Amino acid sequence: MTKLEAVREFEHKAAERISASDRLEFHLTPLVGWMNDPNGFCYYDGAYHLFYQYHPYSTVWGPMHWGHAVSTDLLHWNYMPCALAPDTVADAAGCFSGSAVPMPDGRLLLMYTGVQPAGTGHKELQMQCIAAGNGRDFCKDQHNPVISTEQLPDGFHAVDFRDPKIWQEGGTYYSVIACRHEKHQGSVLLFESADGRQWKFVSVLDSSCGELGKMWECPDFFALDGMQVLLVSPQEMRATADSEFHAGEGTVALLGLYDPATHAFARQKVQAVDYGLDFYAPQTTLAPDGRRIMVAWMQSWATVPGTPCAGGKPWFGRMTLPRELTIKDGRLYQTPVREIETLWQGKTELSGVAVEERAALPGISGRSLDLTVRIDVDASPECRRFTLRFAEDAALYNEIRCDLDRCELAFDRSHGGSRRDIPHTRHIKAAPQNGKLTLRLILDKDCAELFVNNGERVLSAVLDTPLEAQGITFGADGGPVNLDIVQYTLA
């Protein structure tokens, strides 16, 4: 029995012991075991395919495989058998992150980082491999790795060379790959190929000289609304005074212009992708209707240590709700995929509500919901601070605090029941738009995603609060706050 056959047999038996009630409602979790980075997000043969970094044998990180799920609506996922296992010389130490693209002959091409042991006293080597198949079973190329140390420009090395994002344009395959330069730290390299097998280096698209972390991971590169977007996930970021970036691992969007003739990218704007506590390694795909859709690992390496497996569940990790990307006024915006409206049930709408003392409002509660709160700042001149508590009971709560004077927002889960010494609070800028501050909170059991001002900023977090905590309350300091509220139960 091969390694892939063995893992498929194992996951089939192990998954039978996991009931649907043990999983989230509309966020993808691993079939069994451990999940991290999304891989191979694409639309192929009438469905969305989402692969993921996967250790099926444990709920902690281990030798990386590729898990696999498919969906027609981005909300309900059907599990497929494990797609890749570390079973060749080229990937003996792991099948690391990568991507996928449909081929002209009808097959699906996977491009991933194969990790090879480098011998005693040396780091592992990371090189790029491919596998092609029918969307379920994939055959690794006999010439793997297809991009190795010999194809790297001077100053780069295959010790940190990973996470290819492949696409096809004008009959040519392109791939952006993260690599560490001996001087410039994190960089993104561009390669091209006529057939997906023979690759050559084209250019260095962008680099960090330490100002945006050190090693960059999981790049993505695409055109959007007249600009070019380069997504990276830097390691060892420094926090900035304006709260744009927090310390540690982060996610960064570099917006600029790209010249396809010279393969030069000119960065014009830098912003965080997600400002929350649990978000890393985003990857995008182009939907058949032209939408650019992004998904990410809803976790952070800073919050992994000691994380309970959601009350002892036999899986760890989850993906964010897929999001639609747009650019407005030179800034990247994100909104939940519109498919979520198919889950809307039980609408509760409250208009012109004045809240001062902390209060629960009729019909507003739950842990699987889509809640929009519009704060009429102009109509609340005396209110200094607004607070929204959710996943609340008599002892526990998670809180969103809006300082209306300073135009700042805090997301705080420190009172939500966690017993771990990990980050629990994030602060962001949050100014009203046309006199109103809009908060859209989507809850799926222990997942919380907050979209501020129609996606101008987004915060993602995993909650440690028991599901029995269903309460939602509102409060104001200084004077009453005027609110418009719409809640849909999601089912």
Short mmCIF file of C-alpha atoms in Angstrom, two decimals:
data_model
loop_
_atom_site.label_atom_id
_atom_site.label_comp_id
_atom_site.label_asym_id
_atom_site.label_seq_id
_atom_site.Cartn_x
_atom_site.Cartn_y
_atom_site.Cartn_z
CA MET A 1 0.00 0.00 0.00
CA THR A 2 1.37 3.43 -0.93
CA LYS A 3 1.48 6.36 1.49
CA LEU A 4 -1.40 8.00 -0.36
CA GLU A 5 -3.50 4.83 -0.26
CA ALA A 6 -2.76 4.47 3.45
CA VAL A 7 -3.81 8.00 4.31
CA ARG A 8 -6.99 7.71 2.24
CA GLU A 9 -7.93 4.55 4.11
CA PHE A 10 -7.15 6.19 7.45
CA GLU A 11 -9.07 9.40 6.81
CA HIS A 12 -12.12 7.51 5.58
CA LYS A 13 -12.32 5.50 8.80
CA ALA A 14 -11.44 8.43 11.08
CA ALA A 15 -13.98 10.77 9.45
CA GLU A 16 -16.80 8.33 10.21
CA ARG A 17 -16.33 9.17 13.90
CA ILE A 18 -16.93 12.90 13.35
CA SER A 19 -20.57 13.97 13.26
CA ALA A 20 -21.87 16.99 11.36
CA SER A 21 -22.72 18.66 14.67
CA ASP A 22 -19.02 18.56 15.61
CA ARG A 23 -18.22 20.80 12.66
CA LEU A 24 -18.89 24.42 11.81
CA GLU A 25 -21.95 25.39 9.79
CA PHE A 26 -20.34 27.05 6.75
CA HIS A 27 -16.60 27.33 7.42
CA LEU A 28 -14.45 24.56 5.99
CA THR A 29 -12.64 22.37 8.53
CA PRO A 30 -10.28 19.47 7.76
CA LEU A 31 -11.76 16.07 7.10
CA VAL A 32 -9.67 14.83 10.05
CA GLY A 33 -6.54 16.01 11.83
CA TRP A 34 -4.75 19.30 11.22
CA MET A 35 -5.34 22.06 8.65
CA ASN A 36 -3.38 25.21 7.83
CA ASP A 37 -2.79 27.18 4.58
CA PRO A 38 -5.37 27.08 1.79
CA ASN A 39 -3.87 25.62 -1.39
CA GLY A 40 -5.00 25.19 -4.97
CA PHE A 41 -8.10 27.38 -4.67
CA CYS A 42 -9.65 27.29 -8.14
CA TYR A 43 -12.78 26.72 -10.21
CA TYR A 44 -12.57 23.48 -12.17
CA ASP A 45 -15.08 21.17 -13.84
CA GLY A 46 -18.14 23.02 -12.53
CA ALA A 47 -17.08 23.40 -8.90
CA TYR A 48 -14.76 25.28 -6.59
CA HIS A 49 -11.82 23.19 -5.42
CA LEU A 50 -10.01 24.06 -2.22
CA PHE A 51 -6.98 22.08 -1.14
CA TYR A 52 -5.23 22.70 2.17
CA GLN A 53 -2.12 21.94 4.18
CA TYR A 54 -3.03 18.80 6.04
CA HIS A 55 -1.71 16.40 8.66
CA PRO A 56 -4.41 13.74 8.85
CA TYR A 57 -2.83 11.67 11.62
CA SER A 58 -2.83 14.32 14.35
CA THR A 59 -4.37 17.62 15.42
CA VAL A 60 -0.90 19.19 15.51
CA TRP A 61 1.35 20.13 12.60
CA GLY A 62 3.22 17.23 11.04
CA PRO A 63 4.48 16.00 7.65
CA MET A 64 2.40 17.98 5.19
CA HIS A 65 -0.13 16.39 2.86
CA TRP A 66 -2.78 18.10 0.72
CA GLY A 67 -6.37 17.77 1.90
CA HIS A 68 -9.13 18.47 -0.61
CA ALA A 69 -12.75 19.66 -0.66
CA VAL A 70 -15.16 20.84 -3.37
CA SER A 71 -18.18 23.14 -3.34
CA THR A 72 -20.64 24.68 -5.76
CA ASP A 73 -21.60 27.56 -3.44
CA LEU A 74 -18.45 28.26 -1.34
CA LEU A 75 -20.44 27.49 1.83
CA HIS A 76 -21.17 23.77 1.78
CA TRP A 77 -18.11 21.61 1.16
CA ASN A 78 -17.83 17.96 0.17
CA TYR A 79 -14.66 16.19 1.20
CA MET A 80 -12.50 14.50 -1.39
CA PRO A 81 -9.74 11.96 -0.69
CA CYS A 82 -6.31 13.28 0.24
CA ALA A 83 -4.75 14.67 -2.95
CA LEU A 84 -1.01 14.57 -2.19
CA ALA A 85 1.16 12.69 0.28
CA PRO A 86 4.94 13.05 0.83
CA ASP A 87 5.87 9.88 -1.03
CA THR A 88 8.64 10.74 -3.50
CA VAL A 89 12.27 11.81 -3.25
CA ALA A 90 11.33 15.35 -4.33
CA ASP A 91 8.84 15.83 -1.47
CA ALA A 92 9.97 13.27 1.12
CA ALA A 93 9.81 15.80 3.98
CA GLY A 94 6.47 17.30 2.99
CA CYS A 95 4.16 18.60 0.28
CA PHE A 96 4.08 22.28 1.26
CA SER A 97 1.77 25.02 0.01
CA GLY A 98 0.95 25.72 -3.60
CA SER A 99 -1.83 26.33 -6.08
CA ALA A 100 -3.75 24.92 -9.02
CA VAL A 101 -4.78 25.86 -12.55
CA PRO A 102 -6.92 24.09 -15.18
CA MET A 103 -4.91 22.92 -18.20
CA PRO A 104 -5.94 23.19 -21.87
CA ASP A 105 -6.17 19.38 -22.09
CA GLY A 106 -8.83 19.29 -19.35
CA ARG A 107 -6.61 18.18 -16.48
CA LEU A 108 -6.00 20.12 -13.28
CA LEU A 109 -2.38 21.07 -12.64
CA LEU A 110 -1.17 21.33 -9.04
CA MET A 111 2.05 23.23 -8.31
CA TYR A 112 3.47 22.82 -4.82
CA THR A 113 6.64 23.03 -2.78
CA GLY A 114 8.39 19.72 -2.30
CA VAL A 115 10.58 19.61 0.79
CA GLN A 116 13.72 17.48 0.72
CA PRO A 117 15.95 16.54 3.65
CA ALA A 118 19.35 18.16 3.10
CA GLY A 119 21.45 15.92 5.31
CA THR A 120 22.89 16.12 8.80
CA GLY A 121 23.46 19.65 10.08
CA HIS A 122 21.69 21.33 7.19
CA LYS A 123 18.25 22.79 6.66
CA GLU A 124 15.72 21.17 4.40
CA LEU A 125 15.63 22.30 0.79
CA GLN A 126 12.44 23.62 -0.75
CA MET A 127 11.85 23.26 -4.48
CA GLN A 128 8.82 23.41 -6.73
CA CYS A 129 6.96 20.34 -7.99
CA ILE A 130 3.91 19.64 -10.11
CA ALA A 131 1.21 16.98 -10.33
CA ALA A 132 -1.64 16.70 -12.82
CA GLY A 133 -4.92 14.84 -12.67
CA ASN A 134 -8.67 14.68 -13.03
CA GLY A 135 -9.66 16.69 -9.94
CA ARG A 136 -9.54 13.67 -7.63
CA ASP A 137 -6.40 11.67 -8.42
CA PHE A 138 -3.11 13.30 -9.35
CA CYS A 139 0.11 11.96 -10.86
CA LYS A 140 3.34 13.64 -9.79
CA ASP A 141 5.70 14.59 -12.60
CA GLN A 142 8.66 12.25 -12.97
CA HIS A 143 10.97 15.23 -13.47
CA ASN A 144 10.15 16.86 -10.10
CA PRO A 145 11.34 19.26 -8.88
CA VAL A 146 10.59 21.42 -11.92
CA ILE A 147 12.13 24.52 -10.30
CA SER A 148 15.25 23.92 -8.23
CA THR A 149 18.24 25.81 -6.86
CA GLU A 150 19.84 26.09 -10.31
CA GLN A 151 17.04 28.33 -11.56
CA LEU A 152 17.29 30.85 -8.73
CA PRO A 153 18.97 34.22 -9.32
CA ASP A 154 22.09 35.19 -7.40
CA GLY A 155 21.58 35.82 -3.70
CA PHE A 156 18.62 33.46 -3.34
CA HIS A 157 18.65 29.93 -1.96
CA ALA A 158 16.24 27.02 -1.77
CA VAL A 159 16.32 26.88 2.04
CA ASP A 160 13.41 29.35 2.05
CA PHE A 161 11.81 29.00 -1.38
CA ARG A 162 8.15 28.06 -1.30
CA ASP A 163 4.42 28.54 -1.93
CA PRO A 164 4.05 28.88 -5.72
CA LYS A 165 0.91 30.58 -7.04
CA ILE A 166 0.36 29.54 -10.65
CA TRP A 167 -1.91 30.98 -13.34
CA GLN A 168 -2.15 30.96 -17.12
CA GLU A 169 -2.34 34.05 -19.28
CA GLY A 170 -2.02 34.39 -23.04
CA GLY A 171 -0.98 30.77 -23.44
CA THR A 172 1.86 31.09 -20.92
CA TYR A 173 2.04 29.77 -17.38
CA TYR A 174 3.29 32.14 -14.70
CA SER A 175 4.08 31.52 -11.06
CA VAL A 176 4.99 33.81 -8.18
CA ILE A 177 7.07 32.14 -5.48
CA ALA A 178 8.28 33.39 -2.10
CA CYS A 179 12.03 33.30 -1.49
CA ARG A 180 14.42 34.76 1.06
CA HIS A 181 17.25 36.92 -0.28
CA GLU A 182 20.48 36.98 1.69
CA LYS A 183 20.24 40.79 1.96
CA HIS A 184 16.70 41.87 1.22
CA GLN A 185 14.91 39.30 3.36
CA GLY A 186 11.49 38.42 1.93
CA SER A 187 11.04 38.57 -1.85
CA VAL A 188 8.60 37.39 -4.49
CA LEU A 189 10.06 35.88 -7.65
CA LEU A 190 8.24 35.57 -10.97
CA PHE A 191 8.77 32.54 -13.22
CA GLU A 192 7.25 31.61 -16.58
CA SER A 193 6.73 28.43 -18.57
CA ALA A 194 5.26 27.41 -21.92
CA ASP A 195 4.09 23.99 -20.71
CA GLY A 196 4.04 24.09 -16.90
CA ARG A 197 7.12 21.85 -16.69
CA GLN A 198 10.06 23.83 -18.07
CA TRP A 199 10.39 27.04 -16.06
CA LYS A 200 12.65 30.07 -16.20
CA PHE A 201 13.17 32.99 -13.85
CA VAL A 202 11.74 36.31 -15.07
CA SER A 203 12.01 38.98 -12.37
CA VAL A 204 11.94 39.92 -8.70
CA LEU A 205 8.51 41.51 -8.30
CA ASP A 206 9.03 43.04 -4.86
CA SER A 207 11.12 42.67 -1.70
CA SER A 208 11.19 43.70 1.93
CA CYS A 209 14.26 45.30 3.44
CA GLY A 210 12.91 44.54 6.88
CA GLU A 211 10.14 47.15 6.83
CA LEU A 212 7.54 44.47 6.08
CA GLY A 213 8.86 41.55 8.04
CA LYS A 214 11.52 39.09 7.04
CA MET A 215 10.60 35.98 5.07
CA TRP A 216 7.48 36.44 2.95
CA GLU A 217 5.15 33.46 2.48
CA CYS A 218 2.16 32.48 0.34
CA PRO A 219 2.23 35.15 -2.41
CA ASP A 220 -0.65 35.83 -4.76
CA PHE A 221 -0.61 38.21 -7.73
CA PHE A 222 -3.61 39.41 -9.73
CA ALA A 223 -5.23 42.33 -11.51
CA LEU A 224 -8.20 43.98 -9.82
CA ASP A 225 -10.18 47.10 -10.72
CA GLY A 226 -7.40 48.72 -12.73
CA MET A 227 -4.59 47.93 -10.29
CA GLN A 228 -2.30 44.99 -9.60
CA VAL A 229 -2.37 43.33 -6.18
CA LEU A 230 0.45 41.37 -4.58
CA LEU A 231 -0.54 39.52 -1.41
CA VAL A 232 2.13 38.23 0.97
CA SER A 233 2.19 36.80 4.49
CA PRO A 234 5.34 38.10 6.20
CA GLN A 235 7.04 36.56 9.20
CA GLU A 236 8.50 38.66 12.03
CA MET A 237 6.59 41.86 11.36
CA ARG A 238 7.04 44.88 13.61
CA ALA A 239 3.97 46.64 14.93
CA THR A 240 3.29 50.12 13.58
CA ALA A 241 2.10 53.10 15.61
CA ASP A 242 -0.95 53.62 13.41
CA SER A 243 -2.23 50.07 14.17
CA GLU A 244 -2.00 49.10 10.51
CA PHE A 245 0.27 46.16 11.30
CA HIS A 246 0.73 44.07 14.44
CA ALA A 247 3.87 42.26 15.55
CA GLY A 248 4.59 38.72 14.40
CA GLU A 249 3.08 36.99 11.38
CA GLY A 250 0.86 39.23 9.28
CA THR A 251 -0.83 39.58 5.92
CA VAL A 252 -0.02 42.44 3.58
CA ALA A 253 -1.55 43.72 0.35
CA LEU A 254 0.79 45.63 -1.95
CA LEU A 255 -1.24 47.61 -4.48
CA GLY A 256 0.40 49.06 -7.54
CA LEU A 257 0.96 48.86 -11.27
CA TYR A 258 2.39 46.01 -13.32
CA ASP A 259 4.06 46.22 -16.73
CA PRO A 260 3.64 42.84 -18.45
CA ALA A 261 6.21 43.77 -21.07
CA THR A 262 9.03 44.24 -18.56
CA HIS A 263 7.49 42.18 -15.73
CA ALA A 264 8.06 45.08 -13.35
CA PHE A 265 5.74 45.77 -10.43
CA ALA A 266 5.65 49.27 -8.90
CA ARG A 267 4.10 49.30 -5.45
CA GLN A 268 1.95 52.35 -4.67
CA LYS A 269 0.10 51.45 -1.47
CA VAL A 270 0.65 49.03 1.40
CA GLN A 271 -2.12 47.88 3.74
CA ALA A 272 -3.00 44.99 5.99
CA VAL A 273 -5.31 42.37 4.52
CA ASP A 274 -6.98 41.41 7.81
CA TYR A 275 -6.55 43.16 11.16
CA GLY A 276 -7.78 40.35 13.37
CA LEU A 277 -6.30 37.68 15.59
CA ASP A 278 -6.70 34.63 13.38
CA PHE A 279 -5.92 35.10 9.70
CA TYR A 280 -2.98 33.95 7.58
CA ALA A 281 -1.90 32.80 4.12
CA PRO A 282 -4.77 34.13 1.96
CA GLN A 283 -5.22 32.76 -1.55
CA THR A 284 -7.58 33.91 -4.30
CA THR A 285 -9.30 32.57 -7.36
CA LEU A 286 -11.29 34.09 -10.20
CA ALA A 287 -14.92 32.97 -10.19
CA PRO A 288 -16.71 32.23 -13.48
CA ASP A 289 -18.70 35.47 -13.08
CA GLY A 290 -15.51 37.55 -12.78
CA ARG A 291 -15.40 37.99 -9.01
CA ARG A 292 -12.01 37.78 -7.31
CA ILE A 293 -12.62 35.57 -4.26
CA MET A 294 -10.22 35.12 -1.35
CA VAL A 295 -10.00 32.56 1.44
CA ALA A 296 -7.45 32.23 4.24
CA TRP A 297 -6.45 30.04 7.16
CA MET A 298 -8.52 31.29 10.10
CA GLN A 299 -5.74 30.88 12.62
CA SER A 300 -2.41 32.47 13.45
CA TRP A 301 0.85 30.78 14.38
CA ALA A 302 0.83 33.01 17.48
CA THR A 303 -2.46 31.50 18.64
CA VAL A 304 -1.72 27.86 17.78
CA PRO A 305 0.31 26.82 20.88
CA GLY A 306 -1.94 25.15 23.38
CA THR A 307 -5.08 25.83 21.35
CA PRO A 308 -7.76 23.38 22.45
CA CYS A 309 -9.30 21.45 19.60
CA ALA A 310 -12.65 23.19 20.00
CA GLY A 311 -13.62 21.16 23.05
CA GLY A 312 -11.75 17.99 22.12
CA LYS A 313 -12.86 17.68 18.50
CA PRO A 314 -10.71 15.37 16.36
CA TRP A 315 -9.79 18.18 13.98
CA PHE A 316 -7.93 21.49 14.19
CA GLY A 317 -8.08 24.54 11.94
CA ARG A 318 -10.63 26.17 9.69
CA MET A 319 -10.83 28.45 6.67
CA THR A 320 -12.35 31.91 6.68
CA LEU A 321 -15.62 32.61 4.98
CA PRO A 322 -14.70 33.26 1.32
CA ARG A 323 -14.66 36.97 0.52
CA GLU A 324 -15.17 39.07 -2.58
CA LEU A 325 -12.38 41.58 -3.26
CA THR A 326 -12.68 45.03 -4.81
CA ILE A 327 -10.61 48.20 -4.86
CA LYS A 328 -12.24 51.48 -3.89
CA ASP A 329 -10.36 54.78 -3.75
CA GLY A 330 -7.07 52.92 -3.97
CA ARG A 331 -7.86 50.59 -1.06
CA LEU A 332 -8.57 46.86 -0.95
CA TYR A 333 -12.09 46.08 0.30
CA GLN A 334 -13.51 42.70 1.31
CA THR A 335 -17.10 41.56 1.67
CA PRO A 336 -18.56 38.13 2.42
CA VAL A 337 -19.39 36.18 -0.72
CA ARG A 338 -22.92 37.02 -1.76
CA GLU A 339 -23.81 33.32 -1.59
CA ILE A 340 -24.18 33.76 2.17
CA GLU A 341 -27.55 35.39 1.49
CA THR A 342 -28.87 31.93 0.60
CA LEU A 343 -28.46 31.03 4.29
CA TRP A 344 -30.47 34.00 5.57
CA GLN A 345 -33.45 33.06 7.75
CA GLY A 346 -35.40 34.68 10.57
CA LYS A 347 -34.82 38.36 9.82
CA THR A 348 -34.99 40.81 12.74
CA GLU A 349 -34.86 44.53 11.92
CA LEU A 350 -34.75 47.40 14.40
CA SER A 351 -34.55 50.99 13.16
CA GLY A 352 -33.70 54.17 15.03
CA VAL A 353 -33.03 52.40 18.33
CA ALA A 354 -31.58 54.64 21.06
CA VAL A 355 -29.34 52.73 23.48
CA GLU A 356 -27.62 54.12 26.56
CA GLU A 357 -27.58 51.64 29.43
CA ARG A 358 -26.28 48.21 28.45
CA ALA A 359 -29.22 46.29 27.05
CA ALA A 360 -30.26 43.24 25.10
CA LEU A 361 -32.64 43.91 22.23
CA PRO A 362 -35.56 41.69 21.18
CA GLY A 363 -34.68 39.04 18.60
CA ILE A 364 -30.95 39.78 18.62
CA SER A 365 -28.92 36.77 19.80
CA GLY A 366 -27.25 33.59 18.61
CA ARG A 367 -24.01 32.02 17.41
CA SER A 368 -24.85 31.43 13.76
CA LEU A 369 -25.87 34.79 12.37
CA ASP A 370 -25.25 37.72 10.05
CA LEU A 371 -25.64 40.91 12.11
CA THR A 372 -25.32 44.44 10.73
CA VAL A 373 -25.23 47.38 13.14
CA ARG A 374 -25.21 50.88 11.67
CA ILE A 375 -24.17 53.57 14.16
CA ASP A 376 -25.59 56.97 13.28
CA VAL A 377 -22.72 59.04 14.63
CA ASP A 378 -24.23 62.35 13.52
CA ALA A 379 -27.44 61.53 15.40
CA SER A 380 -25.51 60.52 18.54
CA PRO A 381 -23.60 63.73 19.41
CA GLU A 382 -23.16 62.94 23.12
CA CYS A 383 -22.04 59.34 22.74
CA ARG A 384 -18.33 58.92 23.30
CA ARG A 385 -18.07 55.13 23.08
CA PHE A 386 -20.26 52.34 21.73
CA THR A 387 -19.86 48.69 22.76
CA LEU A 388 -21.24 45.52 21.24
CA ARG A 389 -20.89 42.32 23.24
CA PHE A 390 -21.53 38.94 21.66
CA ALA A 391 -21.17 35.26 22.55
CA GLU A 392 -22.18 36.47 26.00
CA ASP A 393 -23.55 34.84 29.13
CA ALA A 394 -23.56 35.78 32.82
CA ALA A 395 -19.78 35.40 33.10
CA LEU A 396 -18.25 35.60 29.62
CA TYR A 397 -18.37 37.91 26.63
CA ASN A 398 -16.46 39.07 23.57
CA GLU A 399 -16.54 42.77 22.79
CA ILE A 400 -16.28 45.32 20.02
CA ARG A 401 -15.55 48.83 21.36
CA CYS A 402 -15.90 51.90 19.16
CA ASP A 403 -14.31 55.13 20.39
CA LEU A 404 -16.33 57.65 18.41
CA ASP A 405 -14.13 60.59 19.41
CA ARG A 406 -10.86 58.98 18.35
CA CYS A 407 -12.35 57.04 15.43
CA GLU A 408 -10.84 53.83 16.78
CA LEU A 409 -12.21 50.32 17.20
CA ALA A 410 -11.04 47.51 19.47
CA PHE A 411 -11.87 43.83 19.04
CA ASP A 412 -11.42 42.09 22.39
CA ARG A 413 -11.93 38.41 23.24
CA SER A 414 -9.97 38.51 26.51
CA HIS A 415 -13.15 37.97 28.57
CA GLY A 416 -14.42 35.18 26.33
CA GLY A 417 -13.19 32.25 28.38
CA SER A 418 -9.67 31.63 27.11
CA ARG A 419 -7.11 30.35 29.60
CA ARG A 420 -4.18 30.84 27.23
CA ASP A 421 -1.53 33.56 27.16
CA ILE A 422 -1.98 34.54 23.52
CA PRO A 423 -3.03 37.76 21.75
CA HIS A 424 -6.64 38.61 22.51
CA THR A 425 -7.10 42.25 21.40
CA ARG A 426 -6.61 44.23 18.20
CA HIS A 427 -7.06 47.97 17.59
CA ILE A 428 -7.80 49.62 14.25
CA LYS A 429 -8.79 52.98 12.79
CA ALA A 430 -12.54 53.16 12.15
CA ALA A 431 -13.88 56.50 10.97
CA PRO A 432 -17.54 57.09 10.04
CA GLN A 433 -18.48 57.23 6.37
CA ASN A 434 -21.13 59.86 5.61
CA GLY A 435 -21.84 60.18 9.31
CA LYS A 436 -22.33 56.45 9.93
CA LEU A 437 -20.10 53.64 11.17
CA THR A 438 -21.19 50.22 9.92
CA LEU A 439 -20.31 46.93 11.61
CA ARG A 440 -21.21 43.59 10.03
CA LEU A 441 -20.52 40.62 12.29
CA ILE A 442 -20.77 37.07 11.00
CA LEU A 443 -20.74 34.29 13.58
CA ASP A 444 -20.43 30.57 12.94
CA LYS A 445 -20.19 28.88 16.34
CA ASP A 446 -16.61 29.76 17.41
CA CYS A 447 -15.78 31.83 14.29
CA ALA A 448 -16.20 35.61 14.31
CA GLU A 449 -15.57 37.84 11.29
CA LEU A 450 -16.14 41.58 11.53
CA PHE A 451 -16.49 43.72 8.39
CA VAL A 452 -16.15 47.43 9.16
CA ASN A 453 -17.62 50.07 6.83
CA ASN A 454 -18.67 47.61 4.14
CA GLY A 455 -15.31 45.85 4.10
CA GLU A 456 -12.92 48.78 4.43
CA ARG A 457 -11.29 46.80 7.25
CA VAL A 458 -11.89 43.23 8.40
CA LEU A 459 -11.02 41.39 11.60
CA SER A 460 -11.15 37.60 12.02
CA ALA A 461 -10.98 35.67 15.29
CA VAL A 462 -11.61 32.25 16.78
CA LEU A 463 -13.50 32.29 20.08
CA ASP A 464 -12.95 30.05 23.10
CA THR A 465 -16.42 30.84 24.42
CA PRO A 466 -18.81 27.91 25.00
CA LEU A 467 -21.63 27.70 22.46
CA GLU A 468 -24.17 28.06 25.25
CA ALA A 469 -23.18 31.75 25.42
CA GLN A 470 -25.70 33.12 22.92
CA GLY A 471 -26.27 36.64 24.19
CA ILE A 472 -25.73 39.95 22.39
CA THR A 473 -25.93 43.30 24.19
CA PHE A 474 -25.38 46.94 23.28
CA GLY A 475 -24.09 49.83 25.37
CA ALA A 476 -23.01 53.47 25.16
CA ASP A 477 -20.96 55.90 27.25
CA GLY A 478 -21.50 59.66 27.48
CA GLY A 479 -24.94 59.67 25.94
CA PRO A 480 -27.35 57.60 23.88
CA VAL A 481 -26.30 56.02 20.60
CA ASN A 482 -28.66 55.77 17.64
CA LEU A 483 -28.62 52.37 15.91
CA ASP A 484 -30.13 50.62 12.91
CA ILE A 485 -29.85 46.84 13.28
CA VAL A 486 -30.54 43.92 10.95
CA GLN A 487 -29.95 40.31 11.95
CA TYR A 488 -30.37 37.14 9.94
CA THR A 489 -30.08 33.70 11.44
CA LEU A 490 -27.85 31.56 9.23
CA ALA A 491 -28.99 28.02 8.53
#
